[in-house]
């Protein structure tokens, strides 16, 4: 079945530690996105990538980094510079055409120990 | 920069009643998306509205788009408990590269 796989489902970070959230899609989509969702709030865009080896900052990129070395993979690293990382992180993808809806992964809940 | 506002943010309604969720956006955007999210879950696509006057319906939900008023609506007809969820609208910037989401409307349908 085609879809987007995020792992792990739950992740705990110690202070000063970098952690990486995985996002893999087998939908052959060009564009991939990372969103952060805080309790009771909407989604805020962290980073997005339209094609391999290219990505752009979203609205809240500080303290995060990404890479897009393969079309199907778009990992997100939460660095120690992100002082308030506790949130639900959602990865999404779609084709590059503007008529295309986003498909979302099941999310990763990140908490600080 | 595109901004998207939804109202109400919280909606409690009785089964069998009708109601409308409103989604206003700030700049030109001729693409509007509606998503549903259940607690602790991911987002599920409901509707994609691609042009002015577009109307789409699925079951008890109907969405419409008025690009001149910069307004989309999600109308709920004869609500049932299974519709309890958070509903998000999202607009797309004219560059076509990213979606901006509203804060979401948390809908609770009571028996």
PDB file of N, CA and C in Angstrom, chain A residues 9 33 35 37 40-43 45 48 50 57-59 88 90 94 96 98-102 104-107, chain B residues 1 30-31 33 35 37 40-43 45 48 50 88 92-104:
ATOM      1  N   UNK A   9       6.804   6.583  16.726  1.00  0.00           N
ATOM      2  CA  UNK A   9       5.514   7.161  17.086  1.00  0.00           C
ATOM      3  C   UNK A   9       5.668   8.078  18.302  1.00  0.00           C
ATOM      4  N   UNK A  33       6.796  17.922   3.401  1.00  0.00           N
ATOM      5  CA  UNK A  33       6.607  19.003   4.364  1.00  0.00           C
ATOM      6  C   UNK A  33       6.719  18.469   5.794  1.00  0.00           C
ATOM      7  N   UNK A  35       5.354  19.708   9.609  1.00  0.00           N
ATOM      8  CA  UNK A  35       4.536  20.619  10.395  1.00  0.00           C
ATOM      9  C   UNK A  35       4.684  20.270  11.877  1.00  0.00           C
ATOM     10  N   UNK A  37       2.572  20.658  15.541  1.00  0.00           N
ATOM     11  CA  UNK A  37       1.257  20.946  16.117  1.00  0.00           C
ATOM     12  C   UNK A  37       1.370  20.916  17.636  1.00  0.00           C
ATOM     13  N   UNK A  40      -4.133  21.774  21.032  1.00  0.00           N
ATOM     14  CA  UNK A  40      -5.226  22.718  20.813  1.00  0.00           C
ATOM     15  C   UNK A  40      -4.940  23.778  19.778  1.00  0.00           C
ATOM     16  N   UNK A  41      -3.892  23.588  19.004  1.00  0.00           N
ATOM     17  CA  UNK A  41      -3.538  24.599  18.008  1.00  0.00           C
ATOM     18  C   UNK A  41      -3.477  24.010  16.606  1.00  0.00           C
ATOM     19  N   UNK A  42      -3.333  24.910  15.663  1.00  0.00           N
ATOM     20  CA  UNK A  42      -3.221  24.493  14.269  1.00  0.00           C
ATOM     21  C   UNK A  42      -1.833  23.992  13.936  1.00  0.00           C
ATOM     22  N   UNK A  43      -1.575  23.821  12.654  1.00  0.00           N
ATOM     23  CA  UNK A  43      -0.302  23.317  12.177  1.00  0.00           C
ATOM     24  C   UNK A  43       0.576  24.477  11.734  1.00  0.00           C
ATOM     25  N   UNK A  45       4.248  25.402   9.783  1.00  0.00           N
ATOM     26  CA  UNK A  45       5.198  24.818   8.845  1.00  0.00           C
ATOM     27  C   UNK A  45       6.627  25.031   9.315  1.00  0.00           C
ATOM     28  N   UNK A  48       9.988  22.716   4.154  1.00  0.00           N
ATOM     29  CA  UNK A  48       9.404  21.982   3.061  1.00  0.00           C
ATOM     30  C   UNK A  48      10.410  21.839   1.930  1.00  0.00           C
ATOM     31  N   UNK A  50      10.564  20.897  -2.320  1.00  0.00           N
ATOM     32  CA  UNK A  50       9.839  20.689  -3.573  1.00  0.00           C
ATOM     33  C   UNK A  50      10.485  19.613  -4.446  1.00  0.00           C
ATOM     34  N   UNK A  57      12.928  27.061   4.292  1.00  0.00           N
ATOM     35  CA  UNK A  57      12.431  27.263   5.648  1.00  0.00           C
ATOM     36  C   UNK A  57      10.950  27.621   5.614  1.00  0.00           C
ATOM     37  N   UNK A  58      10.244  27.132   6.628  1.00  0.00           N
ATOM     38  CA  UNK A  58       8.869  27.540   6.819  1.00  0.00           C
ATOM     39  C   UNK A  58       8.803  28.675   7.829  1.00  0.00           C
ATOM     40  N   UNK A  59       7.737  28.709   8.599  1.00  0.00           N
ATOM     41  CA  UNK A  59       7.515  29.809   9.532  1.00  0.00           C
ATOM     42  C   UNK A  59       8.270  29.669  10.852  1.00  0.00           C
ATOM     43  N   UNK A  88       3.571  17.608  18.641  1.00  0.00           N
ATOM     44  CA  UNK A  88       3.222  16.535  17.713  1.00  0.00           C
ATOM     45  C   UNK A  88       3.719  16.965  16.344  1.00  0.00           C
ATOM     46  N   UNK A  90       4.126  16.347  12.302  1.00  0.00           N
ATOM     47  CA  UNK A  90       3.465  15.696  11.173  1.00  0.00           C
ATOM     48  C   UNK A  90       4.240  15.927   9.892  1.00  0.00           C
ATOM     49  N   UNK A  94       3.021  15.600  -1.277  1.00  0.00           N
ATOM     50  CA  UNK A  94       2.084  15.703  -2.382  1.00  0.00           C
ATOM     51  C   UNK A  94       2.870  15.869  -3.675  1.00  0.00           C
ATOM     52  N   UNK A  96       3.712  17.987  -7.149  1.00  0.00           N
ATOM     53  CA  UNK A  96       4.030  19.416  -7.243  1.00  0.00           C
ATOM     54  C   UNK A  96       2.895  20.250  -7.805  1.00  0.00           C
ATOM     55  N   UNK A  98      -0.434  22.293  -8.195  1.00  0.00           N
ATOM     56  CA  UNK A  98      -1.111  23.049  -7.146  1.00  0.00           C
ATOM     57  C   UNK A  98      -2.472  22.484  -6.795  1.00  0.00           C
ATOM     58  N   UNK A  99      -3.002  21.625  -7.593  1.00  0.00           N
ATOM     59  CA  UNK A  99      -4.309  21.054  -7.298  1.00  0.00           C
ATOM     60  C   UNK A  99      -4.238  19.885  -6.341  1.00  0.00           C
ATOM     61  N   UNK A 100      -3.058  19.540  -5.928  1.00  0.00           N
ATOM     62  CA  UNK A 100      -2.899  18.316  -5.174  1.00  0.00           C
ATOM     63  C   UNK A 100      -3.032  18.536  -3.673  1.00  0.00           C
ATOM     64  N   UNK A 101      -3.788  17.626  -3.031  1.00  0.00           N
ATOM     65  CA  UNK A 101      -3.933  17.697  -1.584  1.00  0.00           C
ATOM     66  C   UNK A 101      -2.711  17.100  -0.917  1.00  0.00           C
ATOM     67  N   UNK A 102      -2.537  17.454   0.347  1.00  0.00           N
ATOM     68  CA  UNK A 102      -1.473  16.878   1.160  1.00  0.00           C
ATOM     69  C   UNK A 102      -1.915  15.537   1.725  1.00  0.00           C
ATOM     70  N   UNK A 104      -0.878  12.989   4.788  1.00  0.00           N
ATOM     71  CA  UNK A 104      -0.154  13.084   6.043  1.00  0.00           C
ATOM     72  C   UNK A 104       0.257  11.723   6.578  1.00  0.00           C
ATOM     73  N   UNK A 105       1.409  11.698   7.266  1.00  0.00           N
ATOM     74  CA  UNK A 105       1.802  10.538   8.035  1.00  0.00           C
ATOM     75  C   UNK A 105       1.048  10.500   9.352  1.00  0.00           C
ATOM     76  N   UNK A 106       1.327   9.488  10.155  1.00  0.00           N
ATOM     77  CA  UNK A 106       0.577   9.292  11.407  1.00  0.00           C
ATOM     78  C   UNK A 106       1.129  10.114  12.565  1.00  0.00           C
ATOM     79  N   UNK A 107       2.273  10.777  12.361  1.00  0.00           N
ATOM     80  CA  UNK A 107       2.776  11.697  13.372  1.00  0.00           C
ATOM     81  C   UNK A 107       3.752  11.087  14.358  1.00  0.00           C
TER      82      UNK A 107
ATOM     83  N   UNK B   1       1.922  37.638   2.959  1.00  0.00           N
ATOM     84  CA  UNK B   1       1.841  36.360   3.666  1.00  0.00           C
ATOM     85  C   UNK B   1       0.380  35.997   3.900  1.00  0.00           C
ATOM     86  N   UNK B  30      -6.702  30.837  -4.480  1.00  0.00           N
ATOM     87  CA  UNK B  30      -7.810  30.183  -5.174  1.00  0.00           C
ATOM     88  C   UNK B  30      -7.829  28.688  -4.959  1.00  0.00           C
ATOM     89  N   UNK B  31      -7.149  28.259  -3.919  1.00  0.00           N
ATOM     90  CA  UNK B  31      -7.176  26.851  -3.543  1.00  0.00           C
ATOM     91  C   UNK B  31      -7.468  26.778  -2.059  1.00  0.00           C
ATOM     92  N   UNK B  33      -8.493  23.991   1.192  1.00  0.00           N
ATOM     93  CA  UNK B  33      -8.538  22.589   1.567  1.00  0.00           C
ATOM     94  C   UNK B  33      -9.184  22.453   2.939  1.00  0.00           C
ATOM     95  N   UNK B  35      -9.612  19.621   6.166  1.00  0.00           N
ATOM     96  CA  UNK B  35      -9.109  18.379   6.749  1.00  0.00           C
ATOM     97  C   UNK B  35      -9.844  18.105   8.052  1.00  0.00           C
ATOM     98  N   UNK B  37      -9.309  15.983  11.819  1.00  0.00           N
ATOM     99  CA  UNK B  37      -8.358  15.321  12.709  1.00  0.00           C
ATOM    100  C   UNK B  37      -9.078  14.787  13.936  1.00  0.00           C
ATOM    101  N   UNK B  40      -5.359  12.776  18.792  1.00  0.00           N
ATOM    102  CA  UNK B  40      -4.152  11.954  18.766  1.00  0.00           C
ATOM    103  C   UNK B  40      -3.834  11.334  17.422  1.00  0.00           C
ATOM    104  N   UNK B  41      -4.586  11.705  16.411  1.00  0.00           N
ATOM    105  CA  UNK B  41      -4.404  11.092  15.091  1.00  0.00           C
ATOM    106  C   UNK B  41      -3.887  12.118  14.085  1.00  0.00           C
ATOM    107  N   UNK B  42      -3.656  11.619  12.871  1.00  0.00           N
ATOM    108  CA  UNK B  42      -3.183  12.482  11.806  1.00  0.00           C
ATOM    109  C   UNK B  42      -4.359  13.192  11.137  1.00  0.00           C
ATOM    110  N   UNK B  43      -4.065  13.921  10.075  1.00  0.00           N
ATOM    111  CA  UNK B  43      -5.099  14.647   9.352  1.00  0.00           C
ATOM    112  C   UNK B  43      -5.577  13.850   8.144  1.00  0.00           C
ATOM    113  N   UNK B  45      -7.817  14.156   4.603  1.00  0.00           N
ATOM    114  CA  UNK B  45      -8.347  15.134   3.648  1.00  0.00           C
ATOM    115  C   UNK B  45      -9.847  14.932   3.452  1.00  0.00           C
ATOM    116  N   UNK B  48     -11.089  19.380  -1.486  1.00  0.00           N
ATOM    117  CA  UNK B  48     -10.187  20.316  -2.156  1.00  0.00           C
ATOM    118  C   UNK B  48     -11.056  21.191  -3.040  1.00  0.00           C
ATOM    119  N   UNK B  50     -11.115  24.168  -5.755  1.00  0.00           N
ATOM    120  CA  UNK B  50     -10.118  24.686  -6.691  1.00  0.00           C
ATOM    121  C   UNK B  50     -10.524  25.955  -7.421  1.00  0.00           C
ATOM    122  N   UNK B  88      -9.937  21.468  10.106  1.00  0.00           N
ATOM    123  CA  UNK B  88      -9.004  22.513   9.700  1.00  0.00           C
ATOM    124  C   UNK B  88      -9.274  22.915   8.253  1.00  0.00           C
ATOM    125  N   UNK B  92      -3.835  28.041   0.087  1.00  0.00           N
ATOM    126  CA  UNK B  92      -2.570  27.858  -0.618  1.00  0.00           C
ATOM    127  C   UNK B  92      -2.132  29.178  -1.206  1.00  0.00           C
ATOM    128  N   UNK B  93      -0.875  29.540  -0.951  1.00  0.00           N
ATOM    129  CA  UNK B  93      -0.352  30.781  -1.498  1.00  0.00           C
ATOM    130  C   UNK B  93      -0.264  30.694  -3.018  1.00  0.00           C
ATOM    131  N   UNK B  94      -0.290  31.837  -3.666  1.00  0.00           N
ATOM    132  CA  UNK B  94      -0.336  31.849  -5.124  1.00  0.00           C
ATOM    133  C   UNK B  94       0.896  31.224  -5.750  1.00  0.00           C
ATOM    134  N   UNK B  95       1.988  31.148  -4.974  1.00  0.00           N
ATOM    135  CA  UNK B  95       3.184  30.483  -5.504  1.00  0.00           C
ATOM    136  C   UNK B  95       2.964  28.986  -5.652  1.00  0.00           C
ATOM    137  N   UNK B  96       1.958  28.476  -4.938  1.00  0.00           N
ATOM    138  CA  UNK B  96       1.615  27.072  -5.058  1.00  0.00           C
ATOM    139  C   UNK B  96       2.544  26.127  -4.361  1.00  0.00           C
ATOM    140  N   UNK B  97       3.356  26.631  -3.423  1.00  0.00           N
ATOM    141  CA  UNK B  97       4.346  25.751  -2.846  1.00  0.00           C
ATOM    142  C   UNK B  97       4.031  25.310  -1.424  1.00  0.00           C
ATOM    143  N   UNK B  98       3.100  25.988  -0.755  1.00  0.00           N
ATOM    144  CA  UNK B  98       2.865  25.648   0.639  1.00  0.00           C
ATOM    145  C   UNK B  98       1.442  25.988   1.044  1.00  0.00           C
ATOM    146  N   UNK B  99       0.951  25.216   2.041  1.00  0.00           N
ATOM    147  CA  UNK B  99      -0.365  25.463   2.608  1.00  0.00           C
ATOM    148  C   UNK B  99      -0.236  26.125   3.970  1.00  0.00           C
ATOM    149  N   UNK B 100      -1.136  27.039   4.257  1.00  0.00           N
ATOM    150  CA  UNK B 100      -1.215  27.677   5.568  1.00  0.00           C
ATOM    151  C   UNK B 100      -2.525  27.261   6.223  1.00  0.00           C
ATOM    152  N   UNK B 101      -2.424  26.729   7.432  1.00  0.00           N
ATOM    153  CA  UNK B 101      -3.587  26.183   8.118  1.00  0.00           C
ATOM    154  C   UNK B 101      -4.205  27.184   9.083  1.00  0.00           C
ATOM    155  N   UNK B 102      -5.517  27.087   9.241  1.00  0.00           N
ATOM    156  CA  UNK B 102      -6.209  27.792  10.305  1.00  0.00           C
ATOM    157  C   UNK B 102      -5.979  27.086  11.629  1.00  0.00           C
ATOM    158  N   UNK B 103      -6.510  27.666  12.719  1.00  0.00           N
ATOM    159  CA  UNK B 103      -6.304  27.114  14.053  1.00  0.00           C
ATOM    160  C   UNK B 103      -7.117  25.854  14.310  1.00  0.00           C
ATOM    161  N   UNK B 104      -8.109  25.629  13.500  1.00  0.00           N
ATOM    162  CA  UNK B 104      -8.939  24.452  13.699  1.00  0.00           C
ATOM    163  C   UNK B 104     -10.211  24.764  14.471  1.00  0.00           C
TER     164      UNK B 104
END
